[in-house]
Short mmCIF file of C-alpha atoms in Angstrom, two decimals:
data_model
loop_
_atom_site.label_atom_id
_atom_site.label_comp_id
_atom_site.label_asym_id
_atom_site.label_seq_id
_atom_site.Cartn_x
_atom_site.Cartn_y
_atom_site.Cartn_z
CA MET M 71 95.84 85.33 115.44
CA LEU M 72 93.60 86.01 118.42
CA ASP M 73 96.56 86.88 120.69
CA GLU M 74 97.83 89.39 118.16
CA CYS M 75 94.41 91.03 117.85
CA LYS M 76 94.06 91.22 121.64
CA ALA M 77 97.50 92.83 121.87
CA LEU M 78 96.39 95.51 119.42
CA ALA M 79 93.10 96.15 121.24
CA ASN M 80 94.72 98.64 123.63
CA GLU M 81 95.44 102.24 122.66
CA THR M 82 98.64 102.45 124.70
CA ARG M 83 100.06 99.33 123.06
CA LEU M 84 99.20 100.72 119.63
CA ARG M 85 100.98 103.96 120.50
CA ILE M 86 104.05 102.08 121.70
CA LEU M 87 104.22 100.20 118.38
CA GLU M 88 103.77 103.48 116.52
CA TRP M 89 106.52 105.21 118.51
CA LEU M 90 108.90 102.29 117.98
CA LYS M 91 108.36 102.51 114.23
CA ASP M 92 110.56 105.63 114.30
CA PRO M 93 112.46 105.48 117.59
CA ALA M 94 114.96 108.22 116.69
CA ALA M 95 112.13 110.73 116.24
CA ASN M 96 110.05 109.57 119.20
CA PHE M 97 112.85 108.86 121.69
CA PRO M 98 115.64 111.33 120.86
CA ALA M 99 117.41 110.65 124.17
CA ALA M 100 118.04 107.08 122.97
CA ALA M 101 119.40 108.04 119.55
CA GLY M 102 122.69 106.19 119.96
CA GLU M 103 121.20 102.93 121.20
CA THR M 104 118.00 102.69 119.16
CA ALA M 105 119.56 101.33 115.99
CA GLU M 106 121.09 98.25 117.54
CA LEU M 107 119.26 97.59 120.79
CA GLY M 108 115.94 99.38 120.65
CA VAL M 109 114.47 101.68 123.26
CA CYS M 110 114.94 101.28 127.01
CA VAL M 111 111.82 100.51 129.04
CA GLY M 112 112.38 103.64 131.12
CA LEU M 113 112.06 105.91 128.10
CA ILE M 114 108.91 104.14 126.96
CA GLN M 115 107.52 104.54 130.48
CA GLN M 116 108.27 108.26 130.47
CA ARG M 117 106.57 108.69 127.11
CA THR M 118 103.41 106.85 128.20
CA GLY M 119 103.19 108.53 131.58
CA SER M 120 102.22 105.17 133.09
CA SER M 121 103.75 103.23 135.95
CA ALA M 122 106.67 100.89 135.35
CA SER M 123 104.54 97.83 136.07
CA THR M 124 101.84 98.91 133.62
CA VAL M 125 104.35 99.57 130.84
CA SER M 126 106.12 96.28 131.53
CA ALA M 127 102.79 94.46 131.22
CA HIS M 128 102.04 96.19 127.91
CA LEU M 129 105.48 95.34 126.55
CA ALA M 130 105.16 91.71 127.65
CA ILE M 131 101.83 91.39 125.84
CA LEU M 132 103.30 92.89 122.66
CA GLN M 133 106.33 90.61 122.91
CA ARG M 134 104.21 87.47 123.42
CA ALA M 135 102.13 88.47 120.40
CA GLY M 136 105.36 88.61 118.37
CA PHE M 137 105.35 92.34 117.70
CA LEU M 138 108.42 93.22 119.79
CA LEU M 139 111.92 91.88 120.30
CA ALA M 140 113.62 92.35 123.66
CA THR M 141 117.35 92.63 124.33
CA ARG M 142 118.77 92.51 127.85
CA ARG M 143 121.95 94.42 128.65
CA GLY M 144 122.82 94.17 132.31
CA GLN M 145 119.83 95.37 134.28
CA TRP M 146 118.24 97.12 131.30
CA THR M 147 115.82 95.74 128.73
CA TYR M 148 115.49 97.34 125.32
CA TYR M 149 112.60 96.84 122.92
CA ARG M 150 112.31 97.16 119.17
CA ARG M 151 109.66 96.18 116.66
CA ASP M 152 109.79 92.85 114.88
CA ASP M 153 108.72 94.29 111.54
CA ALA M 154 108.90 90.92 109.76
CA ARG M 155 106.40 89.42 112.22
CA ILE M 156 104.20 92.50 112.04
CA ARG M 157 104.20 92.29 108.25
CA ALA M 158 103.36 88.56 108.34
CA PHE M 159 100.47 89.26 110.73
CA THR M 160 99.02 92.01 108.54
CA GLU M 161 99.30 89.81 105.46
CA ARG M 162 97.53 86.97 107.28
CA LEU M 163 94.85 89.37 108.49
CA HIS M 164 94.36 90.66 104.94
CA ARG M 165 93.92 87.12 103.62
CA VAL M 166 91.42 86.22 106.33
CA LEU M 167 89.35 89.38 106.00
#
């Protein structure tokens, strides 16, 4: 549970999770791909205003914590929330606290 809490301890990572909760509203340019694949790293980078390496590091932390699923298509990586894992984490956190 510590890794999950550390992943959520950063405002940018929290915003990324929030944006990916409703990708169609937050990434309208990706409307066609968001349902199946998720959102391309480049669009997330644009939204954060951070460098590609910084966004990639944030996404890797969220993925290792189990909050994101990644799908590779050619040279592109798409991310979407793993809502089942997020729900399991919040339920565990509720039980512990």
